[in-house]
Coordinates of C-alpha atoms and ligand atoms in Angstrom, one line a residue:
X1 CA 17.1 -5.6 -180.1
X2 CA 13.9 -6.5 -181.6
X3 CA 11.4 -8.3 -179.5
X4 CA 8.7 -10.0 -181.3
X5 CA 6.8 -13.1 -179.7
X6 CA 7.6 -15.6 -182.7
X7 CA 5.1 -18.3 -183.3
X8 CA 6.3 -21.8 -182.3
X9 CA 8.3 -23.5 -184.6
X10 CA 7.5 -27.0 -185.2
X11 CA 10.2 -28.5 -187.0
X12 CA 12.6 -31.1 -185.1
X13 CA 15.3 -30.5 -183.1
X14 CA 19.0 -30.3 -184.7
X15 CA 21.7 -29.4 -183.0
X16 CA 24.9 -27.5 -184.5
X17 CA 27.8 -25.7 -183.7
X18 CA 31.1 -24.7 -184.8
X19 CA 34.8 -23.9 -183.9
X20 CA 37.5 -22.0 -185.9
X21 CA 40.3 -23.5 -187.7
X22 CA 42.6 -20.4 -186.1
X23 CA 44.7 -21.6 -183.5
X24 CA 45.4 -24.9 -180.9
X25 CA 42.5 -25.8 -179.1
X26 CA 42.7 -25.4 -175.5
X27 CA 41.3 -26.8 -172.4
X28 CA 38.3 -24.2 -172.6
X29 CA 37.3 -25.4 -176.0
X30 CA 37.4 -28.7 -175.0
X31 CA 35.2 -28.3 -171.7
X32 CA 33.1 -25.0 -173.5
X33 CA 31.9 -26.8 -176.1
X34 CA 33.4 -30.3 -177.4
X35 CA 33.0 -32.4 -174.3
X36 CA 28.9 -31.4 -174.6
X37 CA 28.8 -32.5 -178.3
X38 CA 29.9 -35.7 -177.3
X39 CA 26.9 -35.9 -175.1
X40 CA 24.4 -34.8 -177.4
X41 CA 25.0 -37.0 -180.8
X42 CA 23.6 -39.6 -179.3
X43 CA 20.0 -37.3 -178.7
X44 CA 19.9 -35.2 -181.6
X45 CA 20.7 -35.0 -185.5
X46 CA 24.0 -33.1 -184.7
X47 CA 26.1 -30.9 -187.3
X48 CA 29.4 -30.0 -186.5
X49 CA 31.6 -27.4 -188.6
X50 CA 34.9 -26.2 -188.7
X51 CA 34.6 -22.3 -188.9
X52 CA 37.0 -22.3 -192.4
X53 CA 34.6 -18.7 -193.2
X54 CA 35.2 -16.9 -190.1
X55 CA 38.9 -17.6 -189.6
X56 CA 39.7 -15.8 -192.4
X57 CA 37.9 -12.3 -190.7
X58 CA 41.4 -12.2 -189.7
X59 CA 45.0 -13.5 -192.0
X60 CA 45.1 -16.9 -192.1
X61 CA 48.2 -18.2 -193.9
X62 CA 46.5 -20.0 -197.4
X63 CA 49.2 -22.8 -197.0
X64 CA 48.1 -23.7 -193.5
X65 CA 44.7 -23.6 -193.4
X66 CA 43.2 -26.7 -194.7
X67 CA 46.1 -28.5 -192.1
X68 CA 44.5 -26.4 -189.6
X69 CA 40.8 -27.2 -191.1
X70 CA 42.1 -31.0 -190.6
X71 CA 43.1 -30.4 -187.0
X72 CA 40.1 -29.0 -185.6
X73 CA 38.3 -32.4 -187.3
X74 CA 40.7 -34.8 -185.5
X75 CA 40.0 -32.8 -182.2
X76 CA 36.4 -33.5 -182.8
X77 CA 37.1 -37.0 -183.5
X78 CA 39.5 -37.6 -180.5
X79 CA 37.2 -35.9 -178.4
X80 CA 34.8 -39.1 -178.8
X81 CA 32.4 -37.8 -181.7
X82 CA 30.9 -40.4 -184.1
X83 CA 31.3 -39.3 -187.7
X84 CA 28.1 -41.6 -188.5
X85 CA 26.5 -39.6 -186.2
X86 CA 27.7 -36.2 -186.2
X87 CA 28.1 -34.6 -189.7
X88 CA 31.2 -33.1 -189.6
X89 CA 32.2 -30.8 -192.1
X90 CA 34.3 -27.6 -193.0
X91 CA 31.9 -24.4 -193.2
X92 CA 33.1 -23.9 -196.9
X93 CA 32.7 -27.0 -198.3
X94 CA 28.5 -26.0 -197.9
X95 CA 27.5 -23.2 -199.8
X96 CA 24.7 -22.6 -198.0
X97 CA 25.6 -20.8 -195.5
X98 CA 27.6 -18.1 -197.4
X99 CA 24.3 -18.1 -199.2
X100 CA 21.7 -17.6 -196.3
X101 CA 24.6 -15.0 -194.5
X102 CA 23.8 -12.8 -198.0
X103 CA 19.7 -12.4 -197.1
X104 CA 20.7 -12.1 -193.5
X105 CA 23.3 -9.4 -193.9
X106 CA 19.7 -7.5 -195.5
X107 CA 17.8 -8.5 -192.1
X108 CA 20.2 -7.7 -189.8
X109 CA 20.4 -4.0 -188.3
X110 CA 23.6 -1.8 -188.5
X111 CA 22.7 -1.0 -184.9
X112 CA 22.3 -4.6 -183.9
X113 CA 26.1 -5.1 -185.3
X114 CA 27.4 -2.0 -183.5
X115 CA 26.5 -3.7 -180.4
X116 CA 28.7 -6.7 -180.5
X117 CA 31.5 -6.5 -178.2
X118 CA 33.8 -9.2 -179.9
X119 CA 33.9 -6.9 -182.4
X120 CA 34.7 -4.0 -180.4
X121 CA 37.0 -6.7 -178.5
X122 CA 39.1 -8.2 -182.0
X123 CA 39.0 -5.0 -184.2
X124 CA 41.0 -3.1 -180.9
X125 CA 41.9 0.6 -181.5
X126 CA 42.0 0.0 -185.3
X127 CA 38.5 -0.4 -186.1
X128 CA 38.7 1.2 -189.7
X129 CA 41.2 -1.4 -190.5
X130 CA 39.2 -4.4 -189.7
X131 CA 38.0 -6.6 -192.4
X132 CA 34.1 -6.0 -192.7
X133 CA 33.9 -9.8 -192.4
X134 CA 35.2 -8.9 -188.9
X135 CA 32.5 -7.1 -188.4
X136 CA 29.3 -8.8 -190.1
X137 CA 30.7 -12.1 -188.9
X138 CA 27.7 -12.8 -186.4
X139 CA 25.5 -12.4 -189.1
X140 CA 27.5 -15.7 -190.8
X141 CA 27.2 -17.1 -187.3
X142 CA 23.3 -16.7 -187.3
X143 CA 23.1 -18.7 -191.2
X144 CA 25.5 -21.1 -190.0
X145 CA 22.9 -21.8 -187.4
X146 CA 19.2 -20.8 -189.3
X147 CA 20.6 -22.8 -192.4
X148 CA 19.9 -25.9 -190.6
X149 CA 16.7 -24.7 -188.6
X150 CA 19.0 -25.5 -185.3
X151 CA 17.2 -25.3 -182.5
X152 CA 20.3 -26.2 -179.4
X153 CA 23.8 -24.8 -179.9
X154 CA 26.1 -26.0 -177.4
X155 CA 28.5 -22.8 -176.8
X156 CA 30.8 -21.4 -174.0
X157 CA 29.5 -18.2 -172.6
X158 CA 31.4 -16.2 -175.2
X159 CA 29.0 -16.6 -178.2
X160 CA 25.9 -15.6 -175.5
X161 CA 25.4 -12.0 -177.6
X162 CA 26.1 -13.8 -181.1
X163 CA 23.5 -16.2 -180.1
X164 CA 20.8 -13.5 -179.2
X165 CA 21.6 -11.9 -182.3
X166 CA 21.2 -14.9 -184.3
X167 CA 17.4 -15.2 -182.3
X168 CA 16.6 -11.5 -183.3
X169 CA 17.6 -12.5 -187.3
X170 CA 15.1 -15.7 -186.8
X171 CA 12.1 -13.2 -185.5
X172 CA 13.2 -10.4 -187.7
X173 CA 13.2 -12.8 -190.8
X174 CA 10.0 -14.5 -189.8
X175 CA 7.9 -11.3 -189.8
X176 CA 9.5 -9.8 -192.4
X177 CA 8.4 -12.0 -195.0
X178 CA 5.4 -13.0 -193.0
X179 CA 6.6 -16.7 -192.6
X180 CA 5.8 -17.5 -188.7
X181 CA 7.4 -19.9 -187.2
X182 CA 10.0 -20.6 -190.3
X183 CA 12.9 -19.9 -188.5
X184 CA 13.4 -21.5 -184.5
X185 CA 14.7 -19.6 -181.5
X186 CA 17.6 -21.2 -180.9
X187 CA 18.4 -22.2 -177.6
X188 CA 22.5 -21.4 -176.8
X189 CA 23.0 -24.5 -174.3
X190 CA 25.7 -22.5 -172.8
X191 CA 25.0 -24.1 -168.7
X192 CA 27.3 -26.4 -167.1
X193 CA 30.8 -26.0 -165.4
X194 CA 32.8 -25.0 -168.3
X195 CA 31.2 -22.1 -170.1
X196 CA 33.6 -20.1 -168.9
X197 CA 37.3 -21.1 -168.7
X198 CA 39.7 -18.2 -167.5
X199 CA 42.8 -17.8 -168.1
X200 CA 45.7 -19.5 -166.0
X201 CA 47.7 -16.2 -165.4
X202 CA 44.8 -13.7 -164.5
X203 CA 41.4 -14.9 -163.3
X204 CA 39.7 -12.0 -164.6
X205 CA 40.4 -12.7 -168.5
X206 CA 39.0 -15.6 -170.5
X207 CA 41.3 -18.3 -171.6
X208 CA 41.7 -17.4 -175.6
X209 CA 44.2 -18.7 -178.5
X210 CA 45.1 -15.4 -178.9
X211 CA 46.3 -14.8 -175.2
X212 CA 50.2 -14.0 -176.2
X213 CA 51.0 -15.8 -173.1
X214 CA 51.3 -19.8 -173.8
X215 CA 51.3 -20.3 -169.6
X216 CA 47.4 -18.8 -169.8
X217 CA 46.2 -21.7 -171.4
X218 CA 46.1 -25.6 -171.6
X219 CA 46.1 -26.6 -175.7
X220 CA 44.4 -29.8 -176.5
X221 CA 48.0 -31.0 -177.8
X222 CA 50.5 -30.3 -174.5
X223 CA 52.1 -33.3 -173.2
X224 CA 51.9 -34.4 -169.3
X225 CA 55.2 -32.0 -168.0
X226 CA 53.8 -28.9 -170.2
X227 CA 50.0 -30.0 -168.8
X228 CA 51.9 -30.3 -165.0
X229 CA 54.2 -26.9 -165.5
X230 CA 51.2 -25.1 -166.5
X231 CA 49.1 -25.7 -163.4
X232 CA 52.0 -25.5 -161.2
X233 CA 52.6 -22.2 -162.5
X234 CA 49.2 -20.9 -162.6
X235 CA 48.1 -17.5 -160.9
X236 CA 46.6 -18.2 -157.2
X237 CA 46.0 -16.1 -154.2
X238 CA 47.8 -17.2 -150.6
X239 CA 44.9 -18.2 -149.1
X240 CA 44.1 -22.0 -148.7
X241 CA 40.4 -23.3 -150.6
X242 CA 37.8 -22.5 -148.8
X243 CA 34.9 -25.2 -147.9
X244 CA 32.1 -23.2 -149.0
X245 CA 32.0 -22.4 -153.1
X246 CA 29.9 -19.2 -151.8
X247 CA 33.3 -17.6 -150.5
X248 CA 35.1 -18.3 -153.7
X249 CA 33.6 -15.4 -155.0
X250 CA 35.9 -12.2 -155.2
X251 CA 38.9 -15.2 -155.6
X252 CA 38.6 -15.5 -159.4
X253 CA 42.2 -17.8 -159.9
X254 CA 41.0 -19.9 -157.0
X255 CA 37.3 -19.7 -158.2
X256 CA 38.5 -21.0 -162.4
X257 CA 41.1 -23.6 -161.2
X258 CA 38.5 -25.4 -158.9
X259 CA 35.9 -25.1 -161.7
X260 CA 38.3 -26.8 -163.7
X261 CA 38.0 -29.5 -161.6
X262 CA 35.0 -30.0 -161.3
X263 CA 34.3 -29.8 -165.3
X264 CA 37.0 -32.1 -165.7
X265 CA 35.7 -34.5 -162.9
X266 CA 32.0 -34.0 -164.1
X267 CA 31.4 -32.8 -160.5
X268 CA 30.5 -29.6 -158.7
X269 CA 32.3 -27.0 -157.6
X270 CA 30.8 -27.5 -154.2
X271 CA 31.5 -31.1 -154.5
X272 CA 35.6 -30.1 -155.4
X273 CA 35.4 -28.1 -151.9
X274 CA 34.2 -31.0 -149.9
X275 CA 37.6 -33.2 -150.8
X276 CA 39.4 -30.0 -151.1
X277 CA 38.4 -27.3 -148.5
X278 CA 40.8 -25.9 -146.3
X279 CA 44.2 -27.4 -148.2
X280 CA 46.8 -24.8 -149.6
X281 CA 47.0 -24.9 -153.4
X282 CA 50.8 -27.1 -152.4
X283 CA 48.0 -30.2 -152.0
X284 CA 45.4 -29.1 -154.6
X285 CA 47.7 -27.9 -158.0
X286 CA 49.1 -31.7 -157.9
X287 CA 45.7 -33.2 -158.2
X288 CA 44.5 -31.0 -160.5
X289 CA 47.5 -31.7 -162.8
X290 CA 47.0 -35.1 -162.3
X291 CA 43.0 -35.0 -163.6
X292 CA 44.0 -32.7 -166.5
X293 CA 46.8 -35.3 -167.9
X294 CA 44.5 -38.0 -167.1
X295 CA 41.7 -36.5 -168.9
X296 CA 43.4 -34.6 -171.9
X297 CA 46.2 -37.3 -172.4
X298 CA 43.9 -39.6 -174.3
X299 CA 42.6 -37.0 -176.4
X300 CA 45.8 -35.5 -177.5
X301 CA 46.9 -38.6 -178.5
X302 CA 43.6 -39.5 -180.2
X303 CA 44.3 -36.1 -182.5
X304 CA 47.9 -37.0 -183.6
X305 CA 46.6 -40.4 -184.5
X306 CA 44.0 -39.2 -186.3
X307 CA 46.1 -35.9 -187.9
X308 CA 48.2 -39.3 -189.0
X309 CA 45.7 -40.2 -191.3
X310 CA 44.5 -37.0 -193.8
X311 CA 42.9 -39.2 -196.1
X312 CA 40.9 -41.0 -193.4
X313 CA 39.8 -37.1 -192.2
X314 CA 39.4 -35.6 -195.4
X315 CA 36.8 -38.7 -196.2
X316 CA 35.1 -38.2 -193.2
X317 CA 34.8 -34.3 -193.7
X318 CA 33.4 -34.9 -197.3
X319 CA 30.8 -37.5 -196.1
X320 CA 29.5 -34.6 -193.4
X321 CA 29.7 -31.8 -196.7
X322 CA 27.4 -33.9 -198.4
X323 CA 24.6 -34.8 -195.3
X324 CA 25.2 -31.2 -194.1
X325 CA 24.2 -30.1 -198.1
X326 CA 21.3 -32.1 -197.7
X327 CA 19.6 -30.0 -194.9
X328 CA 21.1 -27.0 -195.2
X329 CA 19.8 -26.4 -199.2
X330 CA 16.5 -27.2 -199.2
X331 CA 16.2 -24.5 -196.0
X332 CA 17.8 -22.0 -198.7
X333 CA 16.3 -23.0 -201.4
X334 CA 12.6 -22.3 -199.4
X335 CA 14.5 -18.9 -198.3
X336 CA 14.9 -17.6 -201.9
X337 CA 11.6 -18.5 -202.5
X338 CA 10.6 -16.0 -199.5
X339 CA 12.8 -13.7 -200.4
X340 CA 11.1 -13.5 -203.9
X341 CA 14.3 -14.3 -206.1
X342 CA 13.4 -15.4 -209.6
X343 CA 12.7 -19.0 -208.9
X344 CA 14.1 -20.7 -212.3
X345 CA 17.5 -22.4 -212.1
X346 CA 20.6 -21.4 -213.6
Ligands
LIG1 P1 35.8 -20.5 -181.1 O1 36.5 -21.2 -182.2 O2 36.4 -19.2 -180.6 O3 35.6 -21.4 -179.9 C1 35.0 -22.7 -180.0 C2 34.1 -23.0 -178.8 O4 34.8 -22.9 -177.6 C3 34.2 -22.1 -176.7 N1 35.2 -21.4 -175.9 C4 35.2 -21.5 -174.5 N2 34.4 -22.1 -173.7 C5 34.7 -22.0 -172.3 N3 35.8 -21.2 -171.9 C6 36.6 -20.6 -172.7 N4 37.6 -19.9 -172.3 C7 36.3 -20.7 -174.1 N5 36.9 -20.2 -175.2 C8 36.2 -20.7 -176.3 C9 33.4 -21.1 -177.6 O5 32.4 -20.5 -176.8 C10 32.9 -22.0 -178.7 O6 31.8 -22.7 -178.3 N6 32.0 -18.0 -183.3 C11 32.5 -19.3 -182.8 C12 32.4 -20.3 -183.9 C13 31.1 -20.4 -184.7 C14 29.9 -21.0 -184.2 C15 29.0 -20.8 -185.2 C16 29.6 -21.6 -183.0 C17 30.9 -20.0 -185.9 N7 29.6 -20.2 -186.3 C18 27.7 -21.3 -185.1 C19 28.3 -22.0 -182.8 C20 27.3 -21.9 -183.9 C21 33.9 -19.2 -182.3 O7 34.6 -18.3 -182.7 O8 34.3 -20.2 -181.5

């Protein structure tokens, strides 16, 4: 990928980020990336989308999808995020960024794309049967982000590559039309204890909405039994936990359910070991079902309350349409200009 020093950009600090509309949320959505929004509305201008434009890279049923839209804006809600704060909005409803993906989709490489090892991961064996939104779709990603000059995007380690692509589109745009410094760097704020949620039934794989297995994965909307069968029936090895986190490398079940935990507790993993170490996971599955319903319990109901109300959510995502608009147009309206596009108005 390209690697130009960009000058430093000097506009404030935003921060965005988006989840898909494709699927019940699960416990690594919530710890990845909605729990950290929470914490930074209160810092930063904060814009939060519901990814309407990538969902449909793959089918999404026409009749379900606004519901769906709707759901992923109660989860945002009932995950503790202020609508005054937070614009939150569905990725449609602002034109901007199909506008800004356009000019990106120039700026963006073919050998960049044929890198991206979602791609390679979603599109399977059947490659020539993918949707070429399937394939350009980190190139919306990056004018979701650029449209709004972001400069933090709280992530799970997933979108790392999408993210360093979207940095390489900033640079590549900024030289390109000699505009230093138009464009941030984003920085993916993808640290913390639940980046990277595996998979309940084999440590090795992430924990996905697509998983066919339903036991893999803890969705936002699972009462306390389902929450309690889950854990209870997660993958583990014989051994008991060990009291240093060093050794729970080469243990990846043991490893993910004790970094549950600690994202859930807002604690270490070192710091799960020292009221853990040396129990059998007989002792330590209980507690860590107890800490998920506890945790997730008020959420979930949060959502159906919220899902209760459409009107109440479809007001709030129209409010966030129109302060997302705001930022996001002017930014395309100064990339046109760039660009060289004929400047009058139609
Ligand atoms: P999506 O909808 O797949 O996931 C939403 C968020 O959840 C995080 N995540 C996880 N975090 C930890 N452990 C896991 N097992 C796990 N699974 C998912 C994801 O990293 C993500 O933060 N391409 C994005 C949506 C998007 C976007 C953007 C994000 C579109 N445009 C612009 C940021 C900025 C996606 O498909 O997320």
């Amino acid at each position: 990928m390209t690697d130009q020093p960009t000058p430093a950009y000097a506009g404030p600090e935003r921060v965005l980020s988006g989840v898909q509309p494709s699927g019940a949320l699960h416990l690594g959505n919530y710890l990845g990336a909605l729990k950290k929004f929470v914490a930074l509305q209160d810092q930063f201008p904060t814009f939060l989308f519901v990814a309407d434009m990538h969902a449909i890279t793959v089918w999404q049923d026409p009749a379900l999808l606004a519901d769906q839209t709707r759901e992923i804006a109660a989860a945002y809600l009932a995950a503790g995020l202020d609508p005054k704060k937070a614009a939150i909005f569905p990725q449609s409803a602002v034109r901007a960024h199909a506008e800004l993906a356009w000019v990106f989709n120039c700026v963006a490489r073919l050998g960049w794309l044929d890198r991206m090892t979602q791609f390679k991961e979603k599109s399977g064996k059947h490659k020539e049967r993918s949707s070429i939104g399937l394939y350009t779709y980190p190139v919306l990603q990056a004018a979701d982000i650029l449209a709004y000059k972001a400069t933090r995007v709280p992530v799970g380690e997933d979108q790392k590559q999408h993210l360093e692509l979207t940095r390489d589109i900033a640079a590549k745009f900024n030289n390109d039309f000699n505009a230093p410094g138009f464009f941030p760097q984003p920085d993916p704020m993808i640290q913390g204890p639940g980046a990277r949620i595996m998979s309940l039934r084999d440590g090795s794989a992430k924990m996905s909405k697509s998983d066919p297995s339903d036991l893999s994965r803890i969705n936002l909307t699972d009462d306390a039994d389902t929450i309690a069968k889950k854990i209870k029936k997660a993958t583990t090895d014989p051994n008991p936990l060990p009291e240093d986190a060093a050794d729970l490398d080469g243990r990846p079940e043991a490893k993910n359910l004790v970094g549950i935990y600690g994202a859930l507790a807002g604690i270490s993993s070192a710091e799960v070991l020292k009221q853990f170490g040396g129990q059998g996971f007989g002792a330590f599955k209980p507690a860590l079902a107890d800490l998920a319903v506890e945790s997730l319990a008020p959420v979930s109901d949060a959502m159906r309350r919220f899902l209760g109300d459409k009107a109440e959510i479809d007001k709030v995502l129209a409010d966030g349409a129109g302060r997302a608009s705001e930022i996001a147009e002017p930014v395309v309206a100064e990339v046109k200009r760039l660009v060289g596009f004929w400047p009058g108005r139609a």
